Coordinates of C-alpha atoms and ligand atoms in Angstrom, one line a residue:
Chain A
M1 CA 0.0 0.0 0.0
M2 CA 1.2 3.5 -0.8
M3 CA 2.4 5.4 2.3
I4 CA 2.9 9.1 2.7
L5 CA 4.8 10.3 5.8
G6 CA 4.2 6.9 7.3
I7 CA 0.4 7.2 6.8
P8 CA -1.4 4.9 4.4
A9 CA -2.4 7.0 1.4
P10 CA -6.1 6.0 1.4
L11 CA -6.4 7.1 5.0
L12 CA -4.6 10.4 4.4
F13 CA -6.7 11.3 1.3
G14 CA -9.8 10.0 2.9
Q15 CA -9.5 12.4 5.8
L16 CA -8.4 15.1 3.4
M17 CA -11.6 14.5 1.5
L18 CA -13.7 14.7 4.6
G19 CA -11.9 17.9 5.5
V20 CA -12.7 19.4 2.1
V21 CA -16.3 18.4 2.4
N22 CA -16.6 20.0 5.9
G23 CA -14.7 23.0 4.4
A24 CA -17.4 23.3 1.7
F25 CA -20.0 23.7 4.4
Y26 CA -17.8 26.2 6.4
A27 CA -17.4 28.2 3.2
L28 CA -21.1 28.3 2.3
L29 CA -22.1 29.2 5.8
S30 CA -19.5 31.8 6.5
L31 CA -20.1 33.4 3.1
G32 CA -23.8 33.9 4.1
L33 CA -22.7 35.3 7.5
A34 CA -20.2 37.6 5.8
I35 CA -22.8 39.0 3.4
I36 CA -25.4 39.5 6.1
F37 CA -22.8 41.1 8.5
G38 CA -21.6 43.5 5.8
M39 CA -25.1 44.7 5.0
L40 CA -27.0 44.5 8.2
N41 CA -24.2 44.8 10.7
I42 CA -25.5 42.0 12.7
V43 CA -23.9 38.6 13.5
N44 CA -26.7 36.3 12.4
F45 CA -26.7 33.7 15.2
A46 CA -29.8 32.1 13.6
H47 CA -27.6 31.0 10.6
G48 CA -27.1 27.4 12.0
A49 CA -30.8 27.0 12.7
L50 CA -31.6 28.2 9.2
F51 CA -29.1 25.7 7.7
M52 CA -30.9 23.0 9.7
L53 CA -34.2 24.3 8.4
G54 CA -32.9 23.9 4.9
A55 CA -32.2 20.2 5.6
F56 CA -35.5 19.7 7.2
T57 CA -37.3 21.4 4.4
S58 CA -35.8 19.0 1.9
W59 CA -36.8 16.2 4.1
G60 CA -40.3 17.6 4.4
L61 CA -40.6 18.2 0.6
L62 CA -39.7 14.5 0.0
N63 CA -41.8 13.0 2.8
Y64 CA -44.9 15.2 2.6
A65 CA -44.9 16.2 -1.1
G66 CA -42.8 13.6 -2.8
I67 CA -40.5 16.2 -4.1
G68 CA -37.0 14.8 -4.5
Y69 CA -33.4 16.1 -4.0
W70 CA -32.9 18.1 -7.1
W71 CA -36.0 20.1 -6.8
A72 CA -35.3 20.5 -3.1
L73 CA -31.9 22.0 -4.0
L74 CA -33.8 24.8 -5.7
L75 CA -37.0 25.0 -3.6
A76 CA -35.7 24.7 0.0
P77 CA -33.4 27.8 -0.4
L78 CA -36.3 29.7 -1.8
I79 CA -38.7 28.7 0.9
V80 CA -36.2 29.2 3.8
G81 CA -35.0 32.4 2.1
A82 CA -38.6 33.7 2.0
F83 CA -38.9 32.8 5.7
G84 CA -35.7 34.9 6.3
V85 CA -37.3 37.8 4.5
V86 CA -40.2 37.6 6.9
L87 CA -37.9 37.4 9.9
E88 CA -36.0 40.4 8.7
R89 CA -39.2 42.5 8.1
L90 CA -40.9 41.5 11.3
F91 CA -38.1 41.4 13.8
I92 CA -34.6 42.2 12.8
S93 CA -35.4 45.4 11.0
K94 CA -36.7 46.9 14.2
L95 CA -33.2 46.7 15.7
Y96 CA -31.0 48.6 13.2
K97 CA -31.0 51.8 15.3
L98 CA -29.9 49.9 18.4
D99 CA -26.6 48.5 19.5
H100 CA -25.3 45.4 17.6
L101 CA -25.7 43.4 20.7
Y102 CA -29.5 43.4 20.3
G103 CA -29.3 41.9 16.8
L104 CA -27.1 39.1 18.2
L105 CA -29.5 38.4 21.1
L106 CA -32.5 38.4 18.8
T107 CA -31.0 36.0 16.3
F108 CA -29.7 33.8 19.0
G109 CA -33.3 33.7 20.4
I110 CA -34.7 32.9 17.0
A111 CA -32.2 30.0 16.7
L112 CA -33.3 28.6 20.0
I113 CA -36.9 28.8 19.1
L114 CA -36.5 27.2 15.7
E115 CA -34.4 24.4 17.1
G116 CA -36.9 23.9 19.9
L117 CA -39.9 23.8 17.6
V118 CA -38.2 21.3 15.3
R119 CA -37.1 19.1 18.2
N120 CA -40.7 19.2 19.6
Y121 CA -42.2 17.8 16.4
Y122 CA -39.4 15.5 15.1
G123 CA -37.4 14.6 18.2
S124 CA -33.6 14.8 18.3
S125 CA -32.5 11.5 17.0
G126 CA -32.3 12.5 13.4
L127 CA -34.1 11.5 10.2
P128 CA -32.6 9.7 7.3
Y129 CA -32.3 11.3 3.9
R130 CA -31.1 9.2 1.0
I131 CA -28.4 10.1 -1.4
P132 CA -30.1 10.7 -4.8
A133 CA -29.8 7.7 -7.1
E134 CA -27.6 9.6 -9.6
L135 CA -25.0 10.3 -7.0
Q136 CA -24.7 6.9 -5.2
G137 CA -21.6 4.8 -5.5
A138 CA -18.0 5.9 -5.5
Q139 CA -15.0 6.4 -7.8
D140 CA -11.8 4.5 -7.3
L141 CA -9.2 7.2 -7.9
G142 CA -6.3 4.8 -7.3
F143 CA -4.9 6.6 -4.2
M144 CA -8.4 6.7 -2.6
I145 CA -12.0 5.8 -3.0
M146 CA -14.1 8.9 -3.5
P147 CA -17.9 8.7 -2.7
N148 CA -19.7 10.4 -5.6
Y149 CA -21.9 12.4 -3.3
R150 CA -19.0 14.0 -1.4
G151 CA -17.4 15.0 -4.7
W152 CA -20.7 16.5 -5.7
V153 CA -21.0 18.5 -2.5
V154 CA -17.6 20.0 -3.0
L155 CA -18.3 20.9 -6.6
A156 CA -21.7 22.3 -5.8
A157 CA -20.3 24.4 -3.0
L158 CA -17.5 25.7 -5.1
V159 CA -19.8 26.7 -7.9
M160 CA -22.2 28.4 -5.5
C161 CA -19.3 30.3 -3.9
L162 CA -18.0 31.3 -7.3
I163 CA -21.5 32.5 -8.4
T164 CA -21.9 34.5 -5.2
W165 CA -18.4 36.1 -5.6
I166 CA -19.1 37.0 -9.2
V167 CA -22.5 38.6 -8.3
I168 CA -20.9 40.7 -5.5
E169 CA -17.6 41.7 -7.2
K170 CA -18.5 41.9 -10.9
T171 CA -22.1 43.0 -11.3
S172 CA -23.9 46.3 -10.8
I173 CA -26.1 44.8 -8.1
G174 CA -22.9 43.7 -6.3
A175 CA -21.6 47.3 -6.7
K176 CA -24.7 48.6 -5.0
L177 CA -24.3 46.0 -2.2
R178 CA -20.6 46.9 -1.7
A179 CA -21.4 50.6 -1.7
A180 CA -24.3 50.2 0.8
T181 CA -22.0 48.2 3.0
E182 CA -19.6 51.2 3.2
N183 CA -22.2 54.0 3.4
A184 CA -25.9 53.0 3.3
P185 CA -27.4 56.5 3.8
L186 CA -25.5 57.9 0.8
V187 CA -26.4 55.0 -1.4
Q188 CA -30.1 55.6 -0.4
S189 CA -29.8 59.3 -1.2
F190 CA -28.9 58.3 -4.8
G191 CA -32.4 56.9 -5.2
I192 CA -31.7 53.3 -4.3
N193 CA -34.2 51.5 -2.0
V194 CA -31.7 50.4 0.6
P195 CA -34.2 49.0 3.1
R196 CA -35.4 46.6 0.4
M197 CA -31.9 45.7 -0.5
I198 CA -31.1 44.9 3.2
T199 CA -34.2 42.6 3.3
L200 CA -33.2 40.8 0.1
T201 CA -29.6 40.5 1.3
Y202 CA -30.7 38.8 4.5
G203 CA -33.0 36.5 2.4
A204 CA -30.1 35.6 0.1
G205 CA -27.7 34.9 3.0
V206 CA -30.3 32.7 4.5
A207 CA -31.0 30.9 1.2
L208 CA -27.2 30.1 1.0
A209 CA -27.5 28.5 4.5
A210 CA -30.5 26.5 3.4
F211 CA -28.7 25.4 0.2
A212 CA -25.9 24.1 2.4
G213 CA -28.6 22.4 4.5
V214 CA -29.9 20.5 1.5
L215 CA -26.4 19.5 0.5
A216 CA -25.8 18.3 4.1
A217 CA -29.1 16.3 4.4
P218 CA -27.8 13.0 2.9
I219 CA -24.4 13.2 4.7
Y220 CA -25.4 14.1 8.2
S221 CA -28.6 12.8 9.7
V222 CA -31.3 15.5 9.5
N223 CA -31.6 16.6 13.2
P224 CA -32.4 19.8 15.1
G225 CA -28.9 20.2 16.4
M226 CA -27.0 19.8 13.1
G227 CA -26.8 23.6 12.7
A228 CA -25.6 24.3 16.2
N229 CA -22.7 21.8 15.8
F230 CA -21.5 23.5 12.7
I231 CA -22.1 27.1 13.6
I232 CA -19.6 27.4 16.4
V233 CA -16.8 26.3 14.0
V234 CA -18.2 28.6 11.3
F235 CA -18.0 31.6 13.7
A236 CA -14.4 30.7 14.3
V237 CA -13.9 30.6 10.5
V238 CA -15.5 34.0 10.1
V239 CA -13.2 35.5 12.8
I240 CA -10.1 33.9 11.2
G241 CA -11.1 35.0 7.6
G242 CA -12.0 38.5 8.7
M243 CA -15.6 39.5 9.4
G244 CA -17.4 40.6 6.3
S245 CA -14.8 39.5 3.7
I246 CA -16.3 37.5 0.9
L247 CA -13.2 36.0 -0.6
G248 CA -11.8 35.5 2.9
S249 CA -14.8 33.4 3.9
I250 CA -14.5 31.1 0.9
I251 CA -10.8 30.5 1.2
T252 CA -10.7 30.3 5.0
G253 CA -13.7 27.9 4.9
F254 CA -12.1 25.4 2.6
G255 CA -8.6 26.0 4.1
L256 CA -9.7 25.3 7.7
G257 CA -11.7 22.2 6.6
I258 CA -8.4 20.9 5.1
V259 CA -6.4 21.8 8.3
E260 CA -9.0 20.0 10.4
G261 CA -8.8 16.9 8.1
L262 CA -5.0 16.8 8.3
T263 CA -5.1 17.2 12.0
R264 CA -7.4 14.2 12.2
V265 CA -4.7 12.1 10.5
F266 CA -1.6 13.3 12.3
Y267 CA -2.9 14.3 15.7
P268 CA -6.5 13.0 16.1
E269 CA -6.8 14.3 19.7
G270 CA -6.4 17.9 18.4
S271 CA -8.9 17.7 15.5
A272 CA -11.8 19.1 17.5
T273 CA -9.8 22.1 18.8
V274 CA -7.4 22.9 16.0
I275 CA -9.6 25.6 14.4
F276 CA -9.9 27.4 17.7
V277 CA -6.2 27.3 18.2
V278 CA -5.8 28.8 14.7
M279 CA -8.4 31.4 15.7
V280 CA -6.5 32.4 18.8
I281 CA -3.2 32.7 16.9
V282 CA -4.8 34.8 14.1
L283 CA -6.5 37.0 16.6
L284 CA -3.2 37.7 18.3
A285 CA -1.3 38.4 15.1
R286 CA -4.0 40.0 13.0
P287 CA -7.0 41.1 14.9
A288 CA -9.0 42.0 11.8
G289 CA -8.6 38.5 10.5
L290 CA -6.6 37.1 7.5
F291 CA -8.6 38.9 4.9
G292 CA -10.3 41.6 6.9
R293 CA -9.7 45.3 6.7
A294 CA -9.0 47.0 10.0
H295 CA -11.8 49.4 10.9
Chain B
M1 CA -40.2 86.2 -10.4
A2 CA -43.4 85.0 -11.8
D3 CA -42.6 81.3 -11.5
A4 CA -42.8 79.4 -8.2
P5 CA -39.3 78.6 -7.1
M6 CA -37.9 75.2 -8.0
L7 CA -37.0 74.7 -4.3
Q8 CA -38.8 76.5 -1.5
V9 CA -37.6 75.8 2.1
S10 CA -39.8 77.3 4.8
N11 CA -39.4 77.3 8.5
L12 CA -37.4 74.1 8.3
E13 CA -36.3 72.6 11.6
S14 CA -34.1 69.6 12.1
W15 CA -32.9 67.4 14.9
Y16 CA -30.0 64.9 15.3
G17 CA -31.4 62.8 18.1
E18 CA -32.1 65.2 20.9
S19 CA -30.0 68.1 19.5
H20 CA -32.1 70.7 17.8
I21 CA -29.9 72.0 14.9
L22 CA -32.0 74.0 12.5
H23 CA -34.4 76.5 14.0
G24 CA -36.6 77.6 11.1
V25 CA -34.5 77.9 7.8
D26 CA -36.1 79.9 5.0
F27 CA -34.8 80.2 1.5
N28 CA -35.6 79.4 -2.1
V29 CA -33.8 78.5 -5.4
Q30 CA -35.2 79.4 -8.8
E31 CA -34.8 77.0 -11.7
G32 CA -31.4 77.5 -13.4
E33 CA -29.9 79.5 -10.6
V34 CA -26.7 78.8 -8.7
V35 CA -27.4 79.7 -5.0
T36 CA -24.9 79.4 -2.2
L37 CA -25.3 78.9 1.5
L38 CA -22.5 80.7 3.3
G39 CA -21.8 80.7 7.0
R40 CA -19.3 79.7 9.6
N41 CA -18.5 76.2 10.6
G42 CA -21.4 74.7 12.5
A43 CA -24.0 77.2 11.2
G44 CA -26.1 74.3 9.8
K45 CA -25.3 74.4 6.1
T46 CA -24.6 70.6 5.8
T47 CA -27.6 69.9 8.0
T48 CA -29.8 71.9 5.7
M49 CA -28.7 69.8 2.7
K50 CA -29.1 66.6 4.6
S51 CA -32.5 67.7 5.7
I52 CA -33.5 68.3 2.1
M53 CA -32.3 64.8 1.2
G54 CA -34.1 63.2 4.2
L55 CA -30.8 62.2 5.8
V56 CA -31.5 63.6 9.3
G57 CA -33.5 62.0 12.0
R58 CA -36.4 64.4 12.4
R59 CA -37.6 67.3 10.4
A60 CA -40.4 69.8 10.6
G61 CA -41.5 72.7 8.4
S62 CA -41.8 72.6 4.7
I63 CA -39.6 71.7 1.7
R64 CA -41.3 72.2 -1.6
F65 CA -39.7 70.9 -4.7
K66 CA -41.4 71.8 -8.0
G67 CA -44.4 72.7 -5.9
E68 CA -44.6 69.4 -4.1
E69 CA -44.0 68.8 -0.4
I70 CA -41.1 66.5 0.2
V71 CA -40.3 67.1 3.9
G72 CA -41.4 63.7 5.0
L73 CA -39.9 61.6 2.3
R74 CA -37.2 58.9 2.6
P75 CA -33.9 59.7 0.9
D76 CA -34.4 57.4 -2.1
L77 CA -37.8 58.9 -2.8
V78 CA -36.4 62.5 -2.6
A79 CA -33.7 61.5 -5.1
R80 CA -36.3 60.0 -7.3
R81 CA -38.1 63.3 -7.5
G82 CA -35.0 64.8 -9.1
I83 CA -32.6 66.0 -6.4
A84 CA -29.0 64.8 -6.2
F85 CA -26.6 65.3 -3.4
C86 CA -22.8 65.5 -3.4
P87 CA -21.7 65.3 0.2
E88 CA -18.9 67.2 2.0
E89 CA -16.8 64.1 2.6
R90 CA -17.4 63.2 -1.1
G91 CA -18.5 59.7 -0.4
I92 CA -16.3 57.9 -2.9
F93 CA -16.6 54.2 -2.3
A94 CA -13.3 52.4 -1.7
S95 CA -14.5 49.0 -2.7
L96 CA -15.8 50.3 -6.1
D97 CA -13.6 51.3 -9.0
V98 CA -14.0 54.7 -10.7
T99 CA -16.5 53.4 -13.3
E100 CA -18.5 51.6 -10.7
N101 CA -18.6 54.7 -8.5
L102 CA -19.7 56.7 -11.6
M103 CA -22.4 54.2 -12.6
L104 CA -23.7 53.6 -9.0
P105 CA -26.6 56.2 -8.9
P106 CA -29.5 54.9 -11.0
R107 CA -30.9 57.1 -13.7
I108 CA -34.1 58.6 -12.3
A109 CA -35.2 60.7 -15.2
E110 CA -34.3 61.8 -18.8
G111 CA -31.9 64.7 -19.2
G112 CA -28.8 63.4 -17.4
L113 CA -25.4 63.7 -19.2
D114 CA -24.3 60.7 -21.1
I115 CA -21.1 59.0 -20.3
E116 CA -19.1 60.5 -23.2
R117 CA -20.2 64.0 -22.2
I118 CA -19.0 63.3 -18.7
Y119 CA -15.6 62.0 -19.9
T120 CA -15.2 65.2 -22.0
L121 CA -15.9 67.3 -18.9
F122 CA -13.7 65.1 -16.7
P123 CA -11.0 63.4 -18.9
N124 CA -9.1 62.1 -15.8
L125 CA -11.9 59.8 -14.9
Q126 CA -11.7 57.9 -18.1
E127 CA -7.9 57.4 -17.7
R128 CA -8.4 56.1 -14.2
A129 CA -11.6 54.1 -14.9
R130 CA -10.3 50.9 -13.3
S131 CA -8.6 52.4 -10.2
P132 CA -10.3 52.0 -6.9
G133 CA -12.3 55.2 -6.2
T134 CA -10.3 56.2 -3.2
K135 CA -6.9 55.8 -5.0
L136 CA -7.7 59.1 -6.8
S137 CA -6.3 62.4 -5.7
G138 CA -8.6 64.7 -3.6
G139 CA -9.4 66.8 -6.7
E140 CA -10.2 63.8 -8.9
Q141 CA -12.4 62.3 -6.1
Q142 CA -14.3 65.6 -6.0
M143 CA -14.7 65.5 -9.8
L144 CA -15.9 61.9 -9.6
A145 CA -18.4 62.9 -6.9
I146 CA -19.8 65.7 -9.1
A147 CA -19.7 63.6 -12.3
R148 CA -21.6 60.8 -10.6
I149 CA -24.7 63.0 -10.0
L150 CA -24.7 64.6 -13.4
R151 CA -25.6 61.2 -15.1
T152 CA -28.8 60.6 -13.1
G153 CA -31.2 63.1 -14.7
A154 CA -31.6 65.0 -11.4
R155 CA -31.9 68.7 -12.2
L156 CA -31.3 70.1 -8.8
L157 CA -27.8 69.5 -7.5
L158 CA -26.8 70.0 -3.9
L159 CA -23.0 70.4 -3.7
D160 CA -21.6 70.6 -0.1
E161 CA -18.2 72.4 -0.1
P162 CA -16.8 71.0 -3.3
T163 CA -13.6 73.1 -3.0
E164 CA -12.8 72.2 0.6
G165 CA -9.1 71.3 1.0
L166 CA -8.3 71.5 -2.7
A167 CA -5.4 73.3 -4.4
P168 CA -6.2 76.6 -6.2
V169 CA -5.8 75.1 -9.7
I170 CA -8.4 72.4 -8.8
V171 CA -10.7 75.0 -7.2
Q172 CA -10.6 77.0 -10.5
Q173 CA -11.4 73.8 -12.4
I174 CA -14.4 73.1 -10.2
G175 CA -15.5 76.7 -10.7
R176 CA -15.4 76.1 -14.5
T177 CA -17.3 72.9 -14.0
I178 CA -20.1 74.6 -12.0
R179 CA -20.4 77.3 -14.6
E180 CA -20.7 74.6 -17.3
I181 CA -23.3 72.8 -15.3
K182 CA -25.3 76.0 -15.0
A183 CA -25.0 76.6 -18.7
L184 CA -26.4 73.2 -19.3
G185 CA -29.5 74.2 -17.4
F186 CA -28.9 72.5 -14.0
T187 CA -29.9 74.2 -10.8
V188 CA -27.3 74.2 -8.1
L189 CA -27.4 74.8 -4.3
L190 CA -23.8 75.2 -3.2
V191 CA -22.4 75.3 0.3
E192 CA -19.2 77.3 0.5
Q193 CA -16.9 78.7 3.1
N194 CA -14.9 80.5 0.5
F195 CA -17.1 83.4 -0.6
R196 CA -14.5 84.7 -3.1
F197 CA -14.9 81.4 -4.9
A198 CA -18.7 81.6 -4.4
A199 CA -18.8 85.0 -6.0
T200 CA -17.4 83.6 -9.3
V201 CA -20.2 81.1 -9.8
A202 CA -23.3 82.1 -7.9
D203 CA -26.4 84.3 -8.6
R204 CA -27.4 84.8 -5.0
H205 CA -26.0 84.0 -1.5
Y206 CA -27.8 83.1 1.7
V207 CA -26.0 83.5 5.0
M208 CA -26.6 81.1 7.8
E209 CA -26.0 81.4 11.5
H210 CA -27.0 79.2 14.4
G211 CA -29.4 77.1 12.4
R212 CA -31.2 80.0 10.6
V213 CA -30.8 82.0 7.4
I214 CA -30.1 85.5 8.5
D215 CA -29.5 87.3 5.2
M216 CA -29.7 87.1 1.4
I217 CA -27.2 88.9 -0.8
P218 CA -27.5 89.0 -4.7
N219 CA -24.1 88.3 -6.2
A220 CA -24.2 91.7 -8.0
E221 CA -24.4 93.5 -4.6
L222 CA -21.6 91.5 -2.9
E223 CA -19.1 94.3 -3.1
Q224 CA -21.3 96.8 -1.3
N225 CA -21.9 94.2 1.4
M226 CA -18.3 93.2 2.1
T227 CA -18.1 94.6 5.6
K228 CA -21.3 92.9 6.6
L229 CA -20.2 89.6 5.0
H230 CA -16.8 89.7 6.8
E231 CA -18.7 90.1 10.1
Y232 CA -21.0 87.2 9.3
L233 CA -18.3 84.9 8.3
G234 CA -15.7 86.0 10.8
V235 CA -12.9 86.4 8.3
Ligands
ADP1 N1 -24.5 63.8 13.3 C1 -24.6 64.8 14.2 N2 -25.1 64.6 15.4 C2 -25.3 65.7 16.3 N3 -24.9 66.9 16.0 C3 -24.4 67.2 14.8 C4 -24.3 66.2 13.8 N4 -23.8 66.7 12.7 C5 -23.7 68.0 12.9 N5 -24.0 68.3 14.2 C6 -24.1 69.7 14.8 O1 -25.0 70.4 14.0 C7 -24.5 71.8 13.9 C8 -24.5 72.2 12.4 O2 -23.5 71.4 11.8 P1 -23.3 71.4 10.2 O3 -24.7 71.4 9.6 O4 -22.4 70.3 9.8 O5 -22.6 72.8 10.0 P2 -21.9 73.4 8.7 O6 -22.0 72.5 7.6 O7 -22.5 74.7 8.5 O8 -20.5 73.6 9.1 C9 -23.1 71.8 14.5 O9 -23.2 72.3 15.8 C10 -22.7 70.3 14.6 O10 -21.9 70.1 15.8
MG2 MG1 -20.6 71.4 6.5

C-alpha cells in the first residue's frame, strides 16, 4: 500500500476529502454570514438553525410532497430564504437603530426557538435522507475511493461560492451592495431603495445557508442540532477570515476544513480544537482576520 | 419672479437625536440658478442639505420641490423626485472602482449627461476608470463625486463644499465645471466657506448662522456688502 509520511495514502486522502467536504459547508455558511454582516451589521446567530431548516425542508418536501433532492436544492433555499425575508421584516429590521448586541441576542433567540420547535415535532434522533440515485456509488481514484456524493458536495459548494463572488464583485447589483456596506445612507440618497436591499440580502444569505442544509441532508442525519454543531466552528472561520470579507470566507472555509482533516490524521486528539487554536493565533497576530480590513 | 421657485424651504427645523440643529430655515432657489449657503463652521449648512435629502432623524416645516411637499420623504424617494446630493466628505466608495462609482446612482429621469459627455468634462476619470475610487487624488475624487450625480437626470444638485481642502488650480477647475453645469440648465445649491470662490459662480448668496438663514445677498451686490459679510463669516 502506498504510504505518505508513514500514513497509508487512502487514510490520508480519505481524511483530506472529509476535510474538504466540511470546508465546503464552512465556506457556504461563513459566506452567508459575511454578506449579512456586511449589509445588516448583525452577527446572524440564527444561521445554523436556518441551515438546519434547509435540511428539514428538503426532508419535508420529500416525505410530505414527494419532491426529490434536485427540486429541493432549488425550492428549499427559496422557501427558507422567504422565511428569512419575513424574519427580517418582522423582527430584525426593528433593531437597526440599536446596539449590535440586540441583533445578536435576537437572532440567538430565533435560533433557540427554531431548534426547539423542530425538536418538539421531530425529536432529536435524526431523520434519514437518502443520497439521490444519480450520486450513489464511488469512484476509485487509485490513491483513494471517493464517494460520488461527497465529490458533488464540494463541486456544488465551489460553484455556488463562485457565483456569489461574481455577483458581488462583478455586477452592478454587487456594486450597490458593496457601496451600501460602506455608506448605506449615501447610497439611499442616490435613489436606491436600501431597506429593500437589506431585506433581500438577508434573504439571500439565509438561502445560502438553506442550500448548504440541503447538501448536508444526505451526509449528516437531519436533526435539530445539526446547525448548532456547525455554527460554532463557522463563527471561528469567520473570525479567522475577517468579518465581512467575501473571498476571505470562501478561502478560509475550505482551508480550515483541510487543516482539520489533516489534524485528524496526524494528531487526532487535536482535530476538535485545531480551528480554535488557529483562531487564537490569528486574533493575536492579525485582529482584523486574515482577509479583513481593520476598521 | 413670476414662477414658483424650484426649491422652496420654509421654516425648516431639524434634529439629530435630541439636538435641535435647524431652527426655522427659509430660502428658495429658482430653476437655473446657482445659489450658495454661506456661513461659519457649524452654522447648519450641511444639516440643511441633509434635511432636504431626508438624511437627518427628524424634520419639521416645509420643503417644496417643484411645488410638491417632500419634507417627510425617505432619501431614495427624494432622489427619485430629481434632487442629487454630493456630500462634503465626497462619499467615494473604496470597494468600487472609478467606473462603478460613476455608474452607481441609477438614472431617475431623462436629461442626465451621457457618459461620453461626462468624460469630456472630466477626462481624468476615463484614464483612471479601473482604479479603486479612493486611490484618486482629492481633486479627482471631487470631480468623480460631481460627475456621478450629473448622469442621473436630477436637475437640482446639492454640492456641499466641493472646493474644501483642494489646491487653487483644482478650485478653478471646479468653478469652471459649475459654470458649465449651470450653462447646461442645471440648478445648483452650493455650500461654501470661500465666498471669493462663491462670487465667481453664484447668482445669490444666503448667509446662515446658528441654524437660521439671516441674510440674502444677490451676487451683484456682494461688493457693497463686504463689511457685513466679513462680520457674518468672521474672516
Ligand atoms: N450627526 C450629528 N449629530 C449631532 N450633531 C451634529 C451632527 N452633525 C452636525 N451636528 C451639529 O450640528 C451643527 C451644524 O452642523 P453642520 O450642519 O455640519 O454645519 P456646517 O455644515 O454649517 O459647518 C453643529 O453644531 C454640529 O456640531
Ligand atoms: Mg458642513
